[in-house]
Tab-separated table of C-alpha atoms in Angstrom:
chain	number	residue	atom	x	y	z
I	76	LEU	CA	79.909	129.586	-2.291
I	77	ALA	CA	77.363	131.822	-0.661
I	78	GLY	CA	79.087	131.667	2.571
I	79	ASP	CA	82.394	132.673	1.082
I	80	ILE	CA	80.863	135.611	-0.614
I	81	ALA	CA	78.711	136.750	2.470
I	82	ALA	CA	82.176	136.807	4.449
I	83	LEU	CA	83.582	139.319	1.826
I	84	THR	CA	80.731	141.810	1.757
I	85	ASP	CA	77.607	142.810	3.375
I	86	ALA	CA	76.139	144.049	-0.246
I	87	ILE	CA	76.074	142.648	-3.728
I	88	HIS	CA	75.104	144.932	-6.433
I	89	VAL	CA	75.142	142.374	-9.399
I	90	LEU	CA	74.896	138.559	-9.347
I	91	ILE	CA	75.314	136.667	-12.460
I	92	ASN	CA	74.319	132.971	-12.650
I	93	ASN	CA	76.382	131.920	-15.674
I	94	ALA	CA	77.400	128.272	-14.762
I	95	GLY	CA	76.042	125.914	-17.397
I	96	GLY	CA	76.565	122.827	-19.395
I	97	THR	CA	75.386	119.565	-20.679
I	98	ARG	CA	76.325	115.860	-19.692
I	99	ALA	CA	76.944	113.066	-22.002
I	100	LYS	CA	75.137	110.572	-19.694
I	101	ARG	CA	72.544	110.701	-16.791
I	102	ILE	CA	74.146	111.459	-13.473
I	103	ILE	CA	72.395	111.774	-10.206
I	104	THR	CA	73.972	114.050	-7.700
I	105	PRO	CA	74.643	112.924	-3.967
I	106	GLU	CA	71.491	114.996	-3.085
I	107	GLY	CA	69.351	113.071	-5.495
I	108	ASN	CA	69.128	115.414	-8.358
I	109	GLU	CA	69.814	115.038	-12.067
I	110	ALA	CA	73.115	116.724	-12.603
I	111	THR	CA	72.095	118.968	-15.796
I	112	PHE	CA	68.973	120.203	-13.842
I	113	ALA	CA	70.995	120.803	-10.659
I	114	GLY	CA	73.903	122.532	-12.325
I	115	ASN	CA	71.910	124.787	-14.687
I	116	HIS	CA	69.007	125.657	-12.537
I	117	LEU	CA	68.770	124.358	-8.889
I	118	GLY	CA	72.207	125.609	-7.880
I	119	HIS	CA	71.470	129.102	-9.305
I	120	PHE	CA	68.191	129.200	-7.593
I	121	LEU	CA	69.882	128.176	-4.032
I	122	LEU	CA	72.725	130.590	-4.581
I	123	THR	CA	70.413	133.529	-5.375
I	124	LYS	CA	68.158	132.738	-2.360
I	125	ARG	CA	71.228	132.422	-0.111
I	126	LEU	CA	72.497	135.882	-1.243
I	127	LEU	CA	69.248	137.681	-1.092
I	128	PRO	CA	70.010	139.478	2.280
I	129	GLN	CA	73.095	140.988	0.423
I	130	LEU	CA	71.133	141.852	-2.521
I	131	LYS	CA	68.378	143.512	-0.651
I	132	ALA	CA	71.118	145.528	1.462
I	133	ALA	CA	72.697	146.947	-1.573
I	134	ALA	CA	69.158	147.778	-3.196
I	135	ALA	CA	68.234	149.650	0.024
I	136	ALA	CA	71.247	151.838	-0.308
I	137	SER	CA	71.251	152.168	-4.063
I	138	PRO	CA	69.356	153.959	-6.868
I	139	GLN	CA	66.307	152.048	-7.927
I	140	GLY	CA	66.921	149.257	-10.485
I	141	THR	CA	70.615	149.239	-10.093
I	142	VAL	CA	70.827	145.925	-8.332
I	143	ARG	CA	70.579	142.938	-10.664
I	144	VAL	CA	70.377	139.262	-11.005
I	145	LEU	CA	71.290	138.201	-14.545
I	146	SER	CA	70.666	134.558	-15.591
I	147	THR	CA	72.175	132.970	-18.579
I	148	SER	CA	69.682	130.939	-20.546
I	149	SER	CA	69.690	129.540	-24.253
I	150	SER	CA	67.681	129.677	-27.345
I	151	GLY	CA	67.480	125.881	-26.826
I	152	HIS	CA	64.756	126.675	-24.085
I	153	SER	CA	62.300	126.945	-26.929
I	154	SER	CA	62.906	123.286	-27.831
I	155	SER	CA	62.029	122.063	-24.118
I	156	PRO	CA	59.165	119.645	-24.014
I	157	VAL	CA	56.176	120.618	-21.792
I	158	ILE	CA	57.160	120.367	-18.250
I	159	ASP	CA	56.129	117.051	-16.636
I	160	TRP	CA	55.626	117.849	-12.894
I	161	ASP	CA	55.552	114.123	-12.156
I	162	ASP	CA	59.217	113.762	-13.447
I	163	LEU	CA	60.429	117.411	-13.469
I	164	GLN	CA	63.962	116.375	-13.760
I	165	GLN	CA	63.398	113.981	-16.728
I	166	THR	CA	64.928	111.063	-14.849
I	167	ARG	CA	62.784	108.498	-16.380
I	168	ASP	CA	63.298	109.336	-19.921
I	169	TRP	CA	66.565	111.140	-19.876
I	170	VAL	CA	68.117	112.606	-23.174
I	171	SER	CA	71.101	114.880	-22.868
I	172	GLY	CA	70.025	117.779	-25.177
I	173	LYS	CA	66.400	117.625	-23.966
I	174	SER	CA	67.688	117.903	-20.398
I	175	TYR	CA	69.765	120.983	-21.202
I	176	CYS	CA	66.536	122.657	-22.850
I	177	LEU	CA	64.560	122.060	-20.019
I	178	ALA	CA	67.203	123.673	-17.606
I	179	LYS	CA	67.394	126.741	-19.866
I	180	LEU	CA	63.734	127.108	-19.881
I	181	CYS	CA	64.016	127.122	-15.968
I	182	ASN	CA	66.437	129.844	-16.061
I	183	ILE	CA	63.713	132.114	-17.861
I	184	LEU	CA	60.830	131.062	-15.602
I	185	PHE	CA	62.948	131.459	-12.556
I	186	THR	CA	63.870	135.050	-13.702
I	187	ARG	CA	60.236	135.967	-14.248
I	188	GLU	CA	59.240	134.789	-10.826
I	189	LEU	CA	62.303	136.279	-9.126
I	190	GLN	CA	61.381	139.736	-10.757
I	191	ARG	CA	57.818	139.393	-9.391
I	192	ARG	CA	59.138	138.523	-5.954
I	193	LEU	CA	61.655	141.267	-5.645
I	194	GLU	CA	59.929	144.034	-7.400
I	195	ALA	CA	59.194	145.790	-4.173
I	196	ASP	CA	62.723	145.664	-3.147
I	197	GLY	CA	63.869	147.547	-6.273
I	198	ILE	CA	65.862	144.582	-7.684
I	199	ILE	CA	65.798	143.677	-11.215
I	200	ALA	CA	65.957	140.054	-12.700
I	201	ILE	CA	67.135	139.527	-16.362
I	202	ALA	CA	67.766	136.413	-18.527
I	203	MET	CA	69.951	136.487	-21.658
I	204	GLN	CA	70.931	133.948	-24.241
I	205	PRO	CA	74.554	134.358	-25.255
I	206	GLY	CA	74.463	132.546	-28.440
I	207	VAL	CA	77.428	130.384	-29.512
I	208	VAL	CA	80.472	131.066	-27.395
I	209	LEU	CA	83.889	129.728	-28.081
I	210	SER	CA	84.591	128.197	-24.669
I	211	ASN	CA	84.821	125.006	-23.060
I	212	PHE	CA	80.966	124.535	-22.996
I	213	ALA	CA	80.917	121.385	-25.180
I	214	SER	CA	83.463	119.629	-23.011
I	215	HIS	CA	81.010	117.229	-21.295
I	216	CYS	CA	78.491	117.049	-24.190
I	217	THR	CA	77.589	113.991	-26.150
I	218	PRO	CA	79.951	113.302	-29.179
I	219	GLU	CA	77.088	114.489	-31.513
I	220	MET	CA	76.473	117.534	-29.753
I	221	LYS	CA	80.186	118.430	-29.398
I	222	ALA	CA	80.670	117.867	-33.065
I	223	TYR	CA	77.783	120.179	-33.782
I	224	MET	CA	79.081	122.755	-31.410
I	225	LEU	CA	82.428	122.673	-32.928
I	226	SER	CA	80.905	123.314	-36.462
I	227	LEU	CA	79.388	126.555	-35.612
I	228	ASP	CA	80.864	129.968	-35.796
I	229	GLY	CA	80.852	131.713	-32.502
I	230	ASP	CA	82.010	134.780	-30.294
I	231	THR	CA	85.009	134.647	-28.014
I	232	PRO	CA	84.102	134.982	-24.324
I	233	ASP	CA	85.206	138.578	-24.099
I	234	VAL	CA	82.752	139.707	-26.841
I	235	THR	CA	79.729	137.909	-25.201
I	236	ALA	CA	80.693	139.225	-21.810
I	237	GLN	CA	80.303	142.749	-23.290
I	238	SER	CA	76.534	142.092	-23.409
I	239	MET	CA	76.399	140.596	-20.110
I	240	VAL	CA	78.268	143.896	-18.585
I	241	TRP	CA	75.774	146.309	-20.327
I	242	LEU	CA	72.850	144.258	-18.850
I	243	ALA	CA	74.251	144.128	-15.408
I	244	ALA	CA	75.331	147.804	-15.292
I	245	GLY	CA	74.828	149.826	-18.332
I	246	ALA	CA	71.309	149.528	-19.372
I	247	ALA	CA	68.467	151.705	-17.824
I	248	PRO	CA	66.252	149.761	-15.455
I	249	ASP	CA	63.138	149.978	-17.675
I	250	GLU	CA	65.122	148.671	-20.512
I	251	VAL	CA	65.726	145.412	-18.889
I	252	ARG	CA	63.192	144.696	-16.044
I	253	GLY	CA	62.135	141.160	-16.071
I	254	LYS	CA	63.110	140.678	-19.928
I	255	TYR	CA	64.918	138.093	-21.905
I	256	PHE	CA	67.931	139.424	-24.123
I	257	GLU	CA	70.159	138.264	-26.958
I	258	LYS	CA	73.167	140.726	-27.784
I	259	CYS	CA	71.660	143.655	-25.939
I	260	GLN	CA	68.259	143.347	-27.659
I	261	ALA	CA	65.179	142.263	-25.978
I	262	ILE	CA	63.422	139.360	-27.535
I	263	THR	CA	60.369	137.223	-26.831
I	264	PRO	CA	61.027	133.711	-25.240
I	265	SER	CA	58.782	130.692	-25.845
I	266	ASP	CA	55.274	130.473	-24.803
I	267	GLN	CA	56.159	128.169	-21.856
I	268	ALA	CA	58.720	130.516	-20.672
I	269	LEU	CA	56.035	133.294	-20.488
I	270	ASP	CA	53.493	131.239	-18.515
I	271	GLU	CA	53.300	132.917	-15.063
I	272	ASN	CA	51.732	129.695	-13.513
I	273	LEU	CA	54.607	127.659	-14.672
I	274	ALA	CA	57.025	130.178	-13.218
I	275	VAL	CA	55.302	129.962	-9.850
I	276	ARG	CA	55.020	126.244	-9.866
I	277	LEU	CA	58.783	125.805	-10.726
I	278	TRP	CA	59.708	128.107	-7.681
I	279	GLN	CA	57.497	125.938	-5.276
I	280	GLU	CA	58.949	122.705	-6.769
I	281	SER	CA	62.468	124.129	-6.469
I	282	GLU	CA	62.026	125.006	-2.959
I	283	THR	CA	60.728	121.364	-2.273
I	284	LEU	CA	63.821	119.825	-3.906
I	285	LEU	CA	65.973	122.124	-1.723
I	286	ALA	CA	64.191	121.074	1.323
I	287	LYS	CA	64.670	117.294	0.485
I	288	ALA	CA	68.323	118.059	0.119
I	289	GLY	CA	68.573	119.614	3.475
I	290	HIS	CA	68.694	123.308	2.175
């Protein structure tokens, strides 16, 4: 994907890491990673790193703070257990919902460390939670989670997208830099999500996992 995008343009002004979902059973990818962790966090991490040259090129030629990386998290991040660095991807004691909550915590930690690393380049990193969206999100959930999701009222994708567009292109830089949002309002994430040491460690561990996978 990064190669396809790079072939189309030398400059990227907005990258939205929005892919996500849960799994009904434990799946290990061909690269050796747990699928929920890989799809919700590690893929975003790799894609963003691969597109940094295009993001930095756009930032160098654009007003400060207009180039942005927006990552979709979830209120579920606050239910994530304490990160176990000896089993980061929870492969030993895998539970569908717990795995998803961990990945959503990783989205926020990634955003915070990305902001720190790209501050000097004038690039802004933002995380947001979309709330309940009436999409195909629950298609691969456990039956229990699928039933729960279907029981909730939610917004259509186009309504949720309005918040994403505002964060990506409408809000002033100081309103959004490194912050976490719900429906255009900055909110405070969990204590784990605010831990700078965890953000640095997650970045390092993610780099190690990519190296093992040949990236």
